[in-house]
XYZ file of C-alpha atoms in Angstrom:
291
model
C 53.072 48.608 117.491
C 53.928 51.402 119.413
C 51.198 53.186 120.703
C 50.831 56.907 119.655
C 51.845 59.603 122.273
C 50.468 63.436 122.033
C 53.514 65.458 121.191
C 53.193 69.244 120.124
C 56.397 70.811 119.813
C 57.454 74.084 121.371
C 57.155 75.441 117.945
C 54.092 74.342 117.839
C 52.881 75.948 121.090
C 53.931 79.232 120.368
C 52.659 79.538 117.198
C 48.961 78.454 118.944
C 49.498 80.810 121.743
C 50.173 83.616 119.080
C 47.433 82.829 117.062
C 45.174 83.028 120.085
C 46.759 85.827 121.490
C 46.488 88.188 117.810
C 42.469 87.214 118.594
C 42.113 89.006 121.466
C 44.656 92.087 120.439
C 42.491 92.807 117.149
C 39.529 92.622 119.551
C 41.059 95.211 121.685
C 42.237 97.232 118.802
C 38.408 97.338 116.976
C 36.996 98.124 120.701
C 38.460 101.544 119.560
C 36.284 102.142 116.896
C 33.245 101.106 118.682
C 31.548 104.437 119.096
C 27.970 103.636 118.475
C 25.519 100.859 118.651
C 25.936 100.606 114.701
C 29.855 100.388 114.926
C 29.354 97.329 117.047
C 26.406 95.168 115.437
C 27.564 96.356 112.339
C 30.654 97.126 111.796
C 29.795 101.190 111.057
C 29.195 99.716 107.201
C 33.118 100.236 107.180
C 34.202 96.471 106.498
C 35.745 95.736 102.504
C 33.508 93.489 100.387
C 35.853 90.884 100.026
C 36.405 91.236 103.982
C 32.801 90.334 104.337
C 32.443 87.498 101.550
C 35.118 85.735 103.537
C 33.721 86.391 106.733
C 30.549 84.792 105.280
C 32.466 81.533 104.800
C 33.871 81.576 107.180
C 30.658 81.969 109.141
C 29.297 78.651 107.071
C 32.481 76.527 107.454
C 33.153 75.431 110.949
C 34.547 72.507 112.770
C 31.506 70.521 111.752
C 32.803 70.551 108.642
C 36.746 70.635 108.301
C 36.416 67.266 110.328
C 33.696 66.033 109.328
C 33.617 66.141 105.605
C 37.196 64.410 104.874
C 35.886 61.853 106.855
C 32.527 61.624 104.878
C 34.604 61.278 101.509
C 36.989 57.956 103.499
C 34.014 56.255 104.488
C 32.347 56.678 101.578
C 32.220 59.036 98.413
C 32.153 62.214 96.914
C 28.919 62.544 95.790
C 27.857 65.226 98.774
C 30.629 67.205 97.257
C 28.124 68.181 94.432
C 25.862 69.850 97.034
C 28.598 72.614 97.642
C 27.690 73.635 94.049
C 24.333 74.690 94.740
C 25.511 77.678 96.621
C 25.654 79.062 92.593
C 22.373 78.842 92.006
C 21.308 80.120 95.789
C 23.469 83.460 95.769
C 21.421 84.903 92.645
C 18.135 84.452 94.650
C 19.724 85.781 97.971
C 21.217 88.879 95.777
C 17.997 89.564 93.639
C 15.238 89.141 96.599
C 17.046 89.136 99.852
C 19.785 91.046 99.684
C 17.780 94.475 98.838
C 14.926 93.619 101.509
C 17.098 93.271 104.291
C 19.265 96.570 103.272
C 15.862 98.497 102.528
C 14.626 97.920 106.269
C 18.304 98.561 107.411
C 18.008 96.156 110.227
C 20.440 94.782 112.998
C 18.859 91.756 113.212
C 16.999 89.237 110.841
C 13.766 89.061 113.202
C 13.530 92.438 113.675
C 11.383 92.180 110.051
C 8.939 90.151 112.215
C 8.342 92.925 114.827
C 7.574 95.178 111.885
C 5.701 92.542 109.836
C 3.706 90.923 113.328
C 4.456 91.695 116.153
C 7.103 91.405 118.665
C 5.913 88.306 119.976
C 6.638 86.499 116.757
C 9.812 88.650 116.635
C 11.056 87.073 120.413
C 9.985 83.619 118.797
C 12.280 84.031 116.144
C 15.070 85.536 118.082
C 14.682 82.799 120.592
C 15.055 80.190 118.045
C 18.123 81.129 116.952
C 19.521 81.435 119.461
C 18.570 77.593 121.076
C 19.771 76.527 117.488
C 23.202 78.159 118.077
C 23.954 76.870 121.557
C 22.908 73.387 120.149
C 25.338 74.144 117.306
C 28.024 75.707 118.546
C 28.571 72.959 121.342
C 29.482 70.791 118.481
C 31.078 73.346 116.968
C 33.534 73.417 120.214
C 33.686 69.908 120.823
C 35.204 69.258 117.382
C 38.343 71.126 117.588
C 38.838 70.895 121.185
C 38.842 66.565 120.612
C 41.102 67.226 118.166
C 43.442 69.579 120.447
C 42.895 67.084 122.805
C 44.579 63.941 120.655
C 47.398 65.773 119.541
C 48.211 68.232 122.173
C 47.174 66.365 125.104
C 45.353 68.927 126.927
C 42.571 68.496 128.580
C 38.962 68.406 126.533
C 37.436 70.543 129.278
C 40.081 72.979 129.309
C 40.403 73.124 125.648
C 36.274 74.151 125.544
C 37.365 76.337 127.996
C 39.832 78.138 126.801
C 38.421 78.913 123.412
C 35.126 79.647 124.460
C 36.574 82.723 126.873
C 39.167 83.435 124.021
C 36.022 84.191 121.612
C 33.745 85.777 123.982
C 36.299 88.055 124.592
C 37.037 89.373 121.223
C 33.829 89.696 120.216
C 32.783 91.541 123.088
C 35.420 93.998 122.708
C 35.335 95.013 119.154
C 32.277 94.124 117.981
C 31.191 93.189 114.413
C 34.369 94.381 113.139
C 36.878 92.559 115.145
C 34.555 89.181 114.536
C 34.589 89.927 110.867
C 38.704 90.637 110.888
C 39.145 87.360 112.713
C 37.220 85.325 110.394
C 39.312 86.650 107.465
C 42.564 85.473 109.538
C 41.204 82.130 110.070
C 39.967 81.472 106.806
C 43.367 81.949 105.645
C 44.705 80.091 107.904
C 42.149 77.220 107.474
C 42.935 77.211 103.727
C 46.814 77.705 104.263
C 46.175 74.160 106.562
C 44.966 72.203 104.046
C 46.830 73.054 101.205
C 50.152 72.254 103.668
C 48.408 68.973 105.271
C 47.630 67.837 101.374
C 51.137 68.956 100.155
C 52.367 66.998 103.040
C 50.598 63.797 102.536
C 51.615 63.847 98.873
C 55.395 63.938 100.318
C 54.771 61.049 102.975
C 53.284 58.577 100.248
C 55.683 59.777 97.584
C 53.256 58.903 94.927
C 50.788 60.584 94.319
C 49.362 58.530 91.240
C 49.033 55.509 93.857
C 46.917 57.696 95.923
C 43.851 58.284 93.389
C 44.566 54.875 91.890
C 43.684 53.424 95.371
C 41.388 55.647 95.874
C 39.755 55.156 92.394
C 39.838 50.932 92.662
C 37.792 51.735 96.386
C 35.021 53.830 94.404
C 35.880 56.761 96.528
C 35.823 59.091 93.813
C 32.164 58.396 92.662
C 30.387 62.064 92.336
C 27.726 60.691 90.743
C 24.690 58.105 91.564
C 21.946 58.556 88.859
C 19.229 56.008 90.693
C 16.097 56.667 91.892
C 15.992 55.987 95.437
C 14.428 57.358 99.001
C 16.014 55.003 101.290
C 20.140 55.492 99.965
C 22.220 58.364 99.262
C 21.934 59.426 95.788
C 22.714 62.257 93.572
C 18.901 63.392 93.326
C 18.492 63.889 96.859
C 21.807 65.285 98.504
C 21.995 67.726 95.521
C 17.882 68.799 96.744
C 18.851 68.715 100.516
C 21.936 70.809 100.111
C 20.103 73.091 97.982
C 17.099 73.612 101.380
C 20.003 73.530 103.524
C 22.058 76.176 102.008
C 19.164 78.284 101.136
C 17.657 78.544 104.678
C 20.713 80.013 106.658
C 21.516 82.674 103.943
C 17.848 84.030 104.252
C 17.015 83.443 107.804
C 20.060 83.201 109.864
C 21.500 85.821 111.852
C 24.823 85.028 111.653
C 24.584 85.817 107.756
C 22.084 88.419 107.247
C 24.171 90.620 109.319
C 27.422 90.136 107.437
C 25.211 91.866 104.406
C 24.833 94.952 106.290
C 27.939 95.872 107.106
C 29.583 96.881 104.093
C 29.019 100.330 102.347
C 26.556 99.151 99.868
C 24.280 96.955 98.753
C 26.604 96.411 95.424
C 29.322 95.936 97.592
C 27.333 93.683 99.544
C 26.329 91.552 96.388
C 30.070 91.058 95.841
C 30.565 89.824 98.909
C 27.819 86.947 99.022
C 29.441 85.869 95.065
C 32.884 86.206 96.878
C 31.826 83.621 98.933
C 30.131 81.357 96.783
C 33.239 80.899 94.320
C 35.489 80.238 97.233
C 33.184 77.895 98.537
C 34.086 75.195 95.440
C 37.713 74.643 95.154
C 37.619 75.198 99.029
C 35.747 72.304 99.415
C 37.635 70.260 96.863
C 40.348 70.899 99.312
C 38.240 69.417 102.343
C 36.946 66.491 99.997
C 40.889 65.685 99.186
C 42.003 65.874 102.389
């Protein structure tokens, strides 16, 4: 078998470079609208609810999910997909208790409350913990797409990491939160379109969609429920409870999510954005696992 050789093609190069330039241009465009700190950190409350909803989804969706979940479904089965449905339980809790609380405080960061409730030391501890966690998380989030680019394009992985990091910092620094949200919107559209086009391409290459499902079913890859009671194996109840906890925590305490609650004009719009994010997560998760 001839070894795989990375070949990207000029069309893909033009598309990739054009996409990266678009991100930077969006940062430059929105930089002209940043007149105050409220504009920079909260987009001046100008974000429509649907854009905020897509941005929240983009925040929770990363390369970790996009690249690892298909591998998880291939290696095991579809039980983990049930975890996506916990968002439908988390959303009512968030919009009933947490969203009104944050909107009433009118804070820029989730950790301002810690200073109001306790003192500056507690706030600094919370903020530092968040930053350190994000540094570790972002290392993985950046490494995975860089690894994919290195494999497909043949580009040096360290160069890929450097370029992505510089461009992300650049458009964020220039355009603030407004640029971040609108680039999130573009990225969600690109990611979802990539999933759909990829699935169509796979089906056309194989030529028999029925064969795909028959093979997956025969190998028990489509199993979604395992009602056994076990503390040592992957079963439905433990996955569901774990997914609920892992979903509730970032939606209520993560600055990256909470900050987006504050970018809409009203609490009503913020509620709609959170619901949109929750509704999108279910079919999007289905596409990710199907990949």
